[in-house]
Amino acid sequence: MASKNIIKELTRNKREVIIAFSSHSDDWVIGAGGTLAKYAQEGKKVIIVIFSYGEKSHPWLKEEVIQKMRSREAFHAGEVVDCEIVFFDLEEVKFEEGYKSKNIGQELLALLEKEQPTKLFTHCEEDLHPDHNAVHKITLELWSKLPSKHRPEVYTYPVWNPVNFHTKYPSLYIDITSTFSSKLNAIKAFHSQKFHIIYPVLLLLFRAVKDGIKIRKKFGEQFFRIR
Ligand SMILES: [Zn+2]
């Protein structure tokens, strides 16, 4: 029964998979870019699921032009940190509607069952952006539908809030000293969102230093484990 042994061997040597959910094309970089880059560097397979192309910040451009631009930027950012990108085209602020009508839940469940990630990163509960909040809810709903032995650990990341006040859940701090520059380079891939460059770099620097202090490293990222 050589084939059975081969299958066993393959399962044992399966690369660890990490998945991150991101409402818009750049949220994952802002919230967890250093950590995801670090996991990729360690040889783990990192998949980013992006639900929407992003904020409509260019009203003078056609929607398809924006989508193309955003997806190109996201794929480029994915290359910078060595992650795979999966895109869905939900309309902003109407996430829940599109999610249901396009049956995205089924696709995501299939992805989670196929890849069996050990960790799943998502938006935090206290994030007031409706799309971020919708993805937070979607994550928990999907998680509860998975068979218990395939349920990953679930961690939340912040996007625009400089400090996270949630104290109910345990924190996970990751040393991102070696990948902080990749995180910044990934952010710079989003050329179409010029306003994104100055504010996030300062915010990211502030947060990375603050979270780094907690673990006595130069730079860190903090998450909350909610499941
Ligand atoms: Zn966002």
XYZ file of N, CA and C and ligand atoms in Angstrom:
682
model
N 0.840 -1.215 0.000
C 0.000 0.000 0.000
C 0.872 1.260 0.000
N 1.732 1.321 -1.019
C 2.669 2.455 -1.089
C 1.933 3.791 -1.196
N 0.827 3.779 -1.981
C 0.147 5.057 -2.221
C -0.394 5.661 -0.921
N -0.878 4.780 -0.036
C -1.398 5.275 1.245
C -0.296 5.977 2.042
N 0.881 5.336 1.993
C 2.021 5.933 2.707
C 2.406 7.280 2.117
N 2.339 7.343 0.783
C 2.690 8.608 0.125
C 1.708 9.702 0.564
N 0.434 9.345 0.594
C -0.581 10.329 1.005
C -0.322 10.799 2.442
N 0.006 9.817 3.290
C 0.310 10.148 4.687
C 1.476 11.134 4.761
N 2.501 10.806 3.970
C 3.720 11.623 3.947
C 3.385 13.042 3.484
N 2.558 13.121 2.424
C 2.193 14.432 1.873
C 1.430 15.258 2.896
N 0.528 14.588 3.620
C -0.256 15.309 4.617
C 0.649 15.833 5.724
N 1.613 14.985 6.098
C 2.499 15.387 7.174
C 3.358 16.584 6.757
N 3.788 16.570 5.482
C 4.679 17.635 5.029
C 3.944 18.826 4.424
N 2.648 18.836 4.582
C 1.854 19.913 3.995
C 2.326 21.248 4.570
N 2.469 22.212 3.671
C 2.871 23.541 4.127
C 1.773 24.124 4.990
N 2.161 24.764 6.071
C 1.153 25.412 6.910
C 0.523 26.559 6.117
N -0.784 26.686 6.233
C -1.490 27.730 5.488
C -2.042 28.786 6.446
N -1.879 30.044 6.067
C -2.421 31.166 6.830
C -3.328 31.930 5.862
N -4.518 32.299 6.304
C -5.420 33.073 5.434
C -5.778 34.388 6.123
N -5.815 35.456 5.329
C -6.248 36.757 5.875
C -7.407 37.276 5.040
N -8.459 37.725 5.711
C -9.596 38.356 5.042
C -9.401 39.866 5.088
N -9.710 40.525 3.963
C -9.483 41.963 3.861
C -10.645 42.579 3.077
N -11.346 43.526 3.669
C -12.495 44.120 2.989
C -12.072 44.776 1.683
N -11.048 45.613 1.764
C -10.585 46.361 0.587
C -9.158 45.937 0.238
N -8.687 46.414 -0.893
C -7.432 45.866 -1.423
C -6.215 46.070 -0.522
N -6.248 47.085 0.351
C -5.038 47.377 1.125
C -5.165 47.156 2.639
N -6.357 46.835 3.134
C -6.539 46.701 4.596
C -5.566 45.697 5.223
N -5.367 44.571 4.549
C -4.505 43.506 5.095
C -3.065 43.976 5.283
N -2.614 44.870 4.384
C -1.228 45.344 4.518
C -1.127 46.221 5.760
N -2.101 47.139 5.890
C -2.097 48.076 7.013
C -2.195 47.326 8.346
N -3.096 46.346 8.392
C -3.353 45.672 9.669
C -2.400 44.537 10.015
N -1.927 43.807 8.987
C -1.176 42.585 9.305
C -0.026 42.313 8.334
N 0.330 43.308 7.534
C 1.328 43.107 6.470
C 2.662 42.531 6.946
N 3.154 43.027 8.089
C 4.455 42.555 8.575
C 4.406 41.095 8.993
N 3.313 40.735 9.648
C 3.150 39.357 10.135
C 2.963 38.388 8.978
N 2.136 38.789 8.008
C 1.884 37.901 6.869
C 3.172 37.714 6.057
N 3.929 38.804 5.913
C 5.209 38.707 5.206
C 6.157 37.767 5.957
N 6.103 37.823 7.282
C 6.971 36.976 8.089
C 6.607 35.495 7.930
N 5.298 35.211 7.946
C 4.864 33.825 7.758
C 5.317 33.311 6.389
N 5.180 34.168 5.367
C 5.589 33.770 4.019
C 7.095 33.494 3.995
N 7.841 34.353 4.685
C 9.297 34.195 4.759
C 9.664 32.863 5.424
N 8.830 32.442 6.372
C 9.083 31.169 7.072
C 8.666 29.954 6.238
N 8.168 30.216 5.017
C 7.805 29.114 4.132
C 6.346 28.711 4.199
N 5.556 29.464 4.953
C 4.127 29.146 5.033
C 3.427 29.698 3.789
N 2.300 29.051 3.450
C 1.520 29.534 2.310
C 0.543 30.578 2.840
N 0.613 31.795 2.335
C -0.249 32.863 2.834
C -1.213 33.299 1.728
N -2.492 33.241 2.030
C -3.520 33.612 1.050
C -4.301 34.814 1.583
N -4.432 35.854 0.748
C -5.205 37.026 1.144
C -6.509 37.027 0.341
N -7.616 37.081 1.033
C -8.919 37.156 0.366
C -9.402 38.599 0.443
N -9.530 39.245 -0.716
C -9.980 40.640 -0.756
C -11.431 40.665 -1.250
N -12.303 41.287 -0.483
C -13.739 41.245 -0.777
C -14.183 42.306 -1.774
N -13.465 43.427 -1.828
C -13.902 44.519 -2.706
C -12.670 45.272 -3.200
N -12.814 45.919 -4.340
C -11.655 46.611 -4.919
C -11.217 47.830 -4.124
N -12.148 48.399 -3.349
C -11.702 49.489 -2.481
C -12.525 50.746 -2.580
N -12.248 51.615 -1.663
C -12.980 52.872 -1.554
C -13.060 53.607 -2.887
N -14.220 54.180 -3.154
C -14.412 54.899 -4.426
C -13.794 56.294 -4.312
N -12.486 56.350 -4.370
C -11.834 57.643 -4.161
C -11.575 58.382 -5.462
N -11.960 57.787 -6.599
C -11.716 58.445 -7.898
C -13.023 58.569 -8.673
N -13.902 59.470 -8.260
C -15.223 59.535 -8.890
C -15.150 59.853 -10.390
N -14.029 60.412 -10.849
C -13.913 60.766 -12.262
C -13.477 59.585 -13.125
N -13.125 58.488 -12.502
C -12.690 57.332 -13.286
C -13.812 56.306 -13.377
N -13.793 55.567 -14.483
C -14.779 54.497 -14.630
C -14.482 53.382 -13.633
N -15.567 52.740 -13.193
C -15.423 51.677 -12.203
C -14.420 50.585 -12.622
N -14.498 50.188 -13.929
C -13.603 49.100 -14.375
C -12.144 49.531 -14.318
N -11.932 50.834 -14.561
C -10.556 51.340 -14.534
C -10.022 51.244 -13.110
N -10.874 51.645 -12.161
C -10.469 51.592 -10.750
C -10.196 50.142 -10.343
N -11.108 49.251 -10.753
C -10.945 47.843 -10.381
C -9.637 47.284 -10.899
N -9.345 47.605 -12.163
C -8.116 47.097 -12.769
C -6.897 47.611 -12.008
N -6.962 48.923 -11.714
C -5.851 49.579 -11.041
C -5.629 48.963 -9.657
N -6.744 48.834 -8.925
C -6.667 48.314 -7.557
C -6.193 46.870 -7.534
N -6.714 46.070 -8.496
C -6.305 44.664 -8.451
C -4.828 44.552 -8.825
N -4.387 45.361 -9.780
C -2.969 45.332 -10.147
C -2.111 45.697 -8.929
N -2.540 46.739 -8.243
C -1.786 47.183 -7.061
C -1.759 46.096 -5.979
N -2.918 45.466 -5.774
C -2.990 44.431 -4.737
C -2.111 43.235 -5.104
N -2.129 42.840 -6.378
C -1.283 41.713 -6.793
C 0.191 42.069 -6.617
N 0.514 43.335 -6.917
C 1.891 43.784 -6.743
C 2.272 43.731 -5.253
N 1.378 44.242 -4.392
C 1.638 44.204 -2.938
C 1.794 42.754 -2.482
N 0.968 41.869 -3.047
C 1.048 40.448 -2.717
C 2.409 39.871 -3.089
N 2.927 40.306 -4.240
C 4.258 39.839 -4.659
C 5.329 40.318 -3.692
N 5.195 41.586 -3.262
C 6.195 42.160 -2.356
C 6.333 41.313 -1.087
N 5.189 40.863 -0.556
C 5.257 40.083 0.685
C 5.086 38.580 0.439
N 5.084 38.180 -0.835
C 5.056 36.770 -1.212
C 3.774 36.053 -0.759
N 2.622 36.723 -0.972
C 1.328 36.124 -0.616
C 0.487 35.950 -1.877
N -0.425 34.981 -1.836
C -1.362 34.810 -2.947
C -2.586 35.687 -2.707
N -3.146 36.242 -3.801
C -4.303 37.129 -3.653
C -5.532 36.502 -4.322
N -6.648 36.524 -3.619
C -7.935 36.085 -4.186
C -8.882 37.272 -4.101
N -9.534 37.622 -5.215
C -10.401 38.799 -5.246
C -11.877 38.463 -5.391
N -12.739 39.158 -4.665
C -14.184 39.124 -4.943
C -14.587 40.562 -5.260
N -15.706 40.727 -5.955
C -16.037 42.097 -6.384
C -17.303 42.619 -5.712
N -17.321 42.578 -4.391
C -18.484 43.101 -3.665
C -18.534 44.619 -3.773
N -19.746 45.137 -3.826
C -19.902 46.580 -3.906
C -19.774 47.178 -2.514
N -19.077 48.290 -2.426
C -18.871 48.901 -1.114
C -20.172 49.262 -0.405
N -20.134 49.123 0.894
C -21.251 49.419 1.784
C -22.474 48.510 1.533
N -22.361 47.597 0.542
C -23.469 46.664 0.311
C -22.929 45.245 0.398
N -21.974 45.054 1.282
C -21.298 43.763 1.374
C -22.256 42.606 1.602
N -23.133 42.789 2.606
C -23.963 41.654 2.997
C -24.888 41.193 1.860
N -25.429 42.181 1.126
C -26.297 41.857 -0.024
C -25.546 41.030 -1.058
N -24.425 41.579 -1.508
C -23.638 40.921 -2.558
C -23.115 39.566 -2.114
N -22.757 39.484 -0.866
C -22.209 38.240 -0.312
C -23.233 37.118 -0.445
N -24.489 37.478 -0.164
C -25.556 36.472 -0.254
C -25.891 36.166 -1.707
N -26.132 37.232 -2.508
C -26.604 36.996 -3.877
C -25.534 36.330 -4.739
N -24.283 36.556 -4.451
C -23.218 35.936 -5.263
C -22.714 34.624 -4.673
N -23.350 34.196 -3.596
C -22.997 32.914 -2.996
C -21.518 32.790 -2.615
N -20.963 33.869 -2.160
C -19.532 33.897 -1.853
C -19.199 33.030 -0.635
N -20.186 32.915 0.261
C -19.982 32.083 1.441
C -19.596 30.651 1.085
N -20.275 30.100 0.076
C -19.980 28.729 -0.349
C -18.547 28.623 -0.855
N -18.146 29.613 -1.657
C -16.783 29.597 -2.211
C -15.744 29.692 -1.103
N -16.042 30.546 -0.120
C -15.072 30.716 0.963
C -14.996 29.481 1.849
N -16.153 28.866 2.077
C -16.154 27.636 2.880
C -15.325 26.561 2.186
N -15.505 26.475 0.853
C -14.743 25.484 0.081
C -13.246 25.778 0.180
N -12.900 27.054 0.100
C -11.486 27.444 0.204
C -10.914 27.056 1.571
N -11.681 27.366 2.625
C -11.211 27.072 3.981
C -11.077 25.563 4.211
N -12.016 24.804 3.657
C -11.948 23.351 3.847
C -10.804 22.753 3.053
N -10.539 23.322 1.882
C -9.449 22.809 1.043
C -8.089 23.153 1.662
N -7.939 24.389 2.045
C -6.621 24.843 2.510
C -6.352 24.535 3.986
N -7.409 24.405 4.750
C -7.292 24.157 6.191
C -6.232 25.024 6.872
N -6.452 26.335 6.867
C -5.471 27.216 7.504
C -5.405 26.972 9.010
N -4.238 27.238 9.573
C -4.109 27.126 11.025
C -4.515 28.434 11.693
N -4.328 29.536 10.948
C -4.699 30.845 11.480
C -5.475 31.617 10.427
N -6.482 32.351 10.909
C -7.286 33.176 10.023
C -7.301 34.592 10.604
N -6.862 35.562 9.807
C -6.832 36.950 10.267
C -8.015 37.705 9.650
N -8.630 38.567 10.458
C -9.783 39.305 9.941
C -9.899 40.668 10.631
N -10.899 41.457 10.183
C -11.111 42.781 10.770
C -11.614 42.668 12.203
N -11.304 43.698 12.995
C -11.737 43.616 14.389
C -13.174 44.126 14.553
N -13.759 43.645 15.597
C -15.164 43.888 15.903
C -15.471 45.380 16.061
N -14.540 46.116 16.691
C -14.824 47.518 17.005
C -14.541 48.451 15.833
N -14.159 47.898 14.680
C -13.928 48.721 13.496
C -15.277 49.227 12.979
N -15.418 50.540 12.886
C -16.739 51.099 12.580
C -17.072 51.140 11.092
N -16.080 50.898 10.249
C -16.363 50.887 8.807
C -17.333 49.738 8.509
N -18.447 50.020 7.833
C -19.450 48.962 7.639
C -18.919 47.737 6.882
N -18.018 47.955 5.927
C -17.473 46.809 5.175
C -16.547 45.967 6.061
N -15.775 46.651 6.902
C -14.862 45.931 7.798
C -15.686 45.108 8.795
N -16.739 45.742 9.268
C -17.623 45.089 10.215
C -18.318 43.880 9.593
N -18.735 44.042 8.336
C -19.396 42.935 7.636
C -18.444 41.748 7.505
N -17.189 42.020 7.179
C -16.223 40.925 7.020
C -15.942 40.242 8.364
N -15.944 41.030 9.426
C -15.775 40.441 10.760
C -16.897 39.417 11.019
N -18.129 39.835 10.724
C -19.280 38.952 10.952
C -19.214 37.720 10.051
N -18.868 37.956 8.782
C -18.767 36.856 7.815
C -17.751 35.814 8.304
N -16.633 36.297 8.837
C -15.575 35.392 9.318
C -16.120 34.453 10.394
N -16.829 35.036 11.365
C -17.329 34.217 12.474
C -18.388 33.227 12.001
N -19.190 33.676 11.034
C -20.231 32.804 10.496
C -19.595 31.611 9.785
N -18.577 31.884 8.968
C -17.900 30.799 8.243
C -17.222 29.843 9.223
N -16.575 30.432 10.209
C -15.839 29.634 11.201
C -16.771 28.647 11.898
N -17.973 29.131 12.225
C -18.896 28.258 12.955
C -19.428 27.133 12.064
N -19.345 27.327 10.743
C -19.832 26.288 9.832
C -18.784 25.223 9.539
N -17.541 25.486 9.897
C -16.472 24.513 9.625
C -16.544 23.373 10.634
N -16.179 22.159 10.200
C -16.116 21.074 11.176
C -15.091 21.430 12.253
N -15.394 21.104 13.507
C -14.560 21.623 14.595
C -13.070 21.284 14.451
N -12.759 20.131 13.870
C -11.326 19.784 13.765
C -10.616 20.636 12.696
N -11.365 21.307 11.841
C -10.746 22.148 10.806
C -10.858 23.637 11.113
N -11.267 23.949 12.325
C -11.427 25.365 12.646
C -10.075 26.014 12.971
N -9.744 27.082 12.244
C -8.470 27.750 12.536
C -8.589 28.659 13.754
N -7.448 29.078 14.275
C -7.448 30.139 15.286
C -7.832 31.421 14.542
N -8.644 32.277 15.166
C -9.050 33.519 14.493
C -8.467 34.723 15.225
N -7.784 35.569 14.471
C -7.161 36.772 15.042
C -7.708 38.009 14.345
N -7.854 39.102 15.095
C -8.324 40.329 14.456
C -7.210 41.370 14.387
N -7.279 42.163 13.324
C -6.300 43.241 13.150
C -7.018 44.578 13.005
N -6.378 45.669 13.406
C -6.967 46.996 13.257
C -6.581 47.589 11.891
N -7.394 48.526 11.385
C -6.987 49.214 10.146
C -6.668 50.667 10.467
N -7.698 51.483 10.653
C -7.429 52.907 10.865
C -7.336 53.319 12.320
N -7.852 52.502 13.231
C -7.774 52.915 14.641
C -6.334 52.776 15.148
N -5.744 53.867 15.636
C -4.341 53.814 16.059
C -4.121 52.896 17.256
N -5.104 52.841 18.143
C -4.955 51.990 19.323
C -6.192 51.112 19.428
N -5.974 49.879 19.810
C -7.064 48.947 19.969
C -7.421 48.850 21.443
N -8.696 49.044 21.774
C -9.037 49.073 23.195
C -9.583 47.752 23.727
N -9.737 46.821 22.820
C -10.336 45.565 23.241
C -9.476 44.847 24.265
N -10.051 44.511 25.384
C -9.251 43.847 26.402
C -9.788 42.461 26.735
N -10.931 42.148 26.156
C -11.595 40.884 26.479
C -10.789 39.675 25.985
N -10.065 39.864 24.871
C -9.390 38.730 24.236
C -7.880 38.776 24.446
N -7.247 37.614 24.440
C -5.782 37.606 24.593
C -5.080 38.167 23.359
N -3.949 38.811 23.594
C -3.190 39.416 22.501
C -2.168 38.448 21.933
N -1.891 38.626 20.665
C -0.775 37.934 20.031
C 0.130 39.030 19.477
N 1.370 39.048 19.934
C 2.333 40.023 19.406
C 3.316 39.299 18.507
N 3.541 39.857 17.331
C 4.508 39.248 16.415
C 5.643 40.251 16.168
N 6.865 39.753 16.260
C 8.046 40.572 15.985
C 8.163 40.738 14.456
N 7.980 41.969 13.982
C 8.048 42.188 12.531
C 9.269 43.029 12.143
N 10.279 43.009 13.003
C 11.479 43.806 12.727
C 12.066 43.458 11.355
N 12.058 42.170 11.012
C 12.695 41.766 9.743
C 11.800 42.013 8.531
N 10.512 42.267 8.738
C 9.628 42.423 7.573
C 8.924 43.780 7.532
N 9.265 44.668 8.467
C 8.585 45.969 8.475
C 8.833 46.736 7.173
N 10.036 46.607 6.608
C 10.312 47.321 5.357
C 9.483 46.729 4.216
N 9.236 45.412 4.228
C 8.372 44.812 3.196
C 6.953 45.351 3.320
N 6.523 45.520 4.568
C 5.177 46.046 4.805
C 5.068 47.450 4.187
N 6.066 48.282 4.436
C 6.038 49.641 3.884
C 6.105 49.602 2.360
N 6.918 48.703 1.811
C 6.987 48.599 0.349
C 5.665 48.135 -0.235
N 4.988 47.247 0.479
C 3.686 46.770 0.002
C 2.674 47.912 0.002
N 2.724 48.760 1.035
C 1.818 49.914 1.105
C 2.073 50.855 -0.075
N 3.345 50.993 -0.421
C 3.693 51.905 -1.521
C 3.205 51.379 -2.870
N 2.839 50.102 -2.931
C 2.319 49.543 -4.188
C 0.972 50.166 -4.544
N 0.306 50.742 -3.557
C -1.025 51.316 -3.814
C -0.908 52.768 -4.263
N -0.348 52.942 -5.466
C -0.106 54.288 -5.996
C -1.383 55.101 -6.146
N -2.490 54.398 -6.478
C -3.718 55.133 -6.788
C -4.291 55.792 -5.545
N -3.795 55.412 -4.370
C -4.347 55.982 -3.149
C -3.294 56.841 -2.476
N -2.992 57.940 -3.151
C -1.902 58.828 -2.720
C -2.059 59.279 -1.261
N -3.289 59.558 -0.888
C -3.534 60.000 0.487
C -3.097 58.930 1.473
N -2.964 57.742 0.938
C -2.622 56.606 1.771
C -1.167 56.606 2.196
N -0.344 57.339 1.475
C 1.088 57.170 1.725
C 1.544 57.812 3.048
N 1.268 59.102 3.233
C 1.817 59.785 4.404
C 1.171 59.308 5.708
N -0.160 59.383 5.755
C -0.836 59.032 7.010
C -0.540 57.594 7.441
N -0.718 56.630 6.543
C -0.450 55.253 6.982
C 0.989 55.026 7.396
N 1.935 55.630 6.708
C 3.320 55.367 7.080
C 3.562 55.824 8.520
N 3.027 56.996 8.859
C 3.168 57.492 10.239
C 2.412 56.601 11.217
N 1.194 56.241 10.829
C 0.373 55.391 11.693
C 1.035 54.031 11.888
N 1.523 53.484 10.774
C 2.138 52.159 10.844
C 3.400 52.190 11.686
N 4.147 53.273 11.536
C 5.377 53.406 12.311
C 5.045 53.501 13.801
N 4.053 54.357 14.109
C 3.622 54.527 15.496
C 3.194 53.181 16.093
N 2.357 52.475 15.334
C 1.837 51.208 15.868
C 2.920 50.145 15.990
N 3.807 50.108 14.977
C 4.863 49.088 14.986
C 5.803 49.292 16.172
N 6.099 50.576 16.483
C 7.001 50.870 17.597
C 6.303 50.541 18.917
N 5.032 50.990 19.025
C 4.250 50.751 20.242
C 4.115 49.242 20.515
N 3.782 48.471 19.469
C 3.612 47.023 19.655
C 4.960 46.329 19.852
N 6.001 46.906 19.253
C 7.346 46.341 19.415
C 7.825 46.455 20.849
N 7.524 47.593 21.482
C 7.951 47.828 22.866
C 7.447 46.702 23.779
N 6.213 46.261 23.521
C 5.585 45.208 24.335
C 6.396 43.925 24.357
N 7.089 43.653 23.229
C 7.849 42.390 23.167
C 9.351 42.672 23.093
N 9.728 43.902 23.434
C 11.135 44.321 23.439
C 11.815 44.093 22.101
N 11.072 44.393 21.024
C 11.638 44.311 19.677
C 11.488 45.688 19.055
N 12.204 45.880 17.932
C 12.133 47.196 17.297
C 10.703 47.451 16.772
N 10.167 46.480 16.032
C 8.818 46.631 15.470
C 7.954 45.407 15.761
N 6.683 45.665 16.004
C 5.772 44.553 16.264
C 4.394 44.796 15.674
N 3.586 43.757 15.663
C 2.166 43.892 15.300
C 1.359 43.144 16.356
N 0.243 43.754 16.748
C -0.595 43.146 17.774
C -1.922 42.674 17.186
N -2.349 41.514 17.617
C -3.652 40.983 17.203
C -4.398 40.506 18.436
N -5.717 40.342 18.271
C -6.496 39.726 19.343
C -7.000 38.372 18.879
N -6.814 37.378 19.717
C -7.330 36.058 19.357
C -8.776 35.957 19.842
N -9.707 35.850 18.888
C -11.118 35.847 19.266
C -11.747 34.450 19.195
N -11.046 33.490 18.556
C -11.539 32.116 18.520
C -10.356 31.154 18.588
Zn -10.940 49.049 4.199
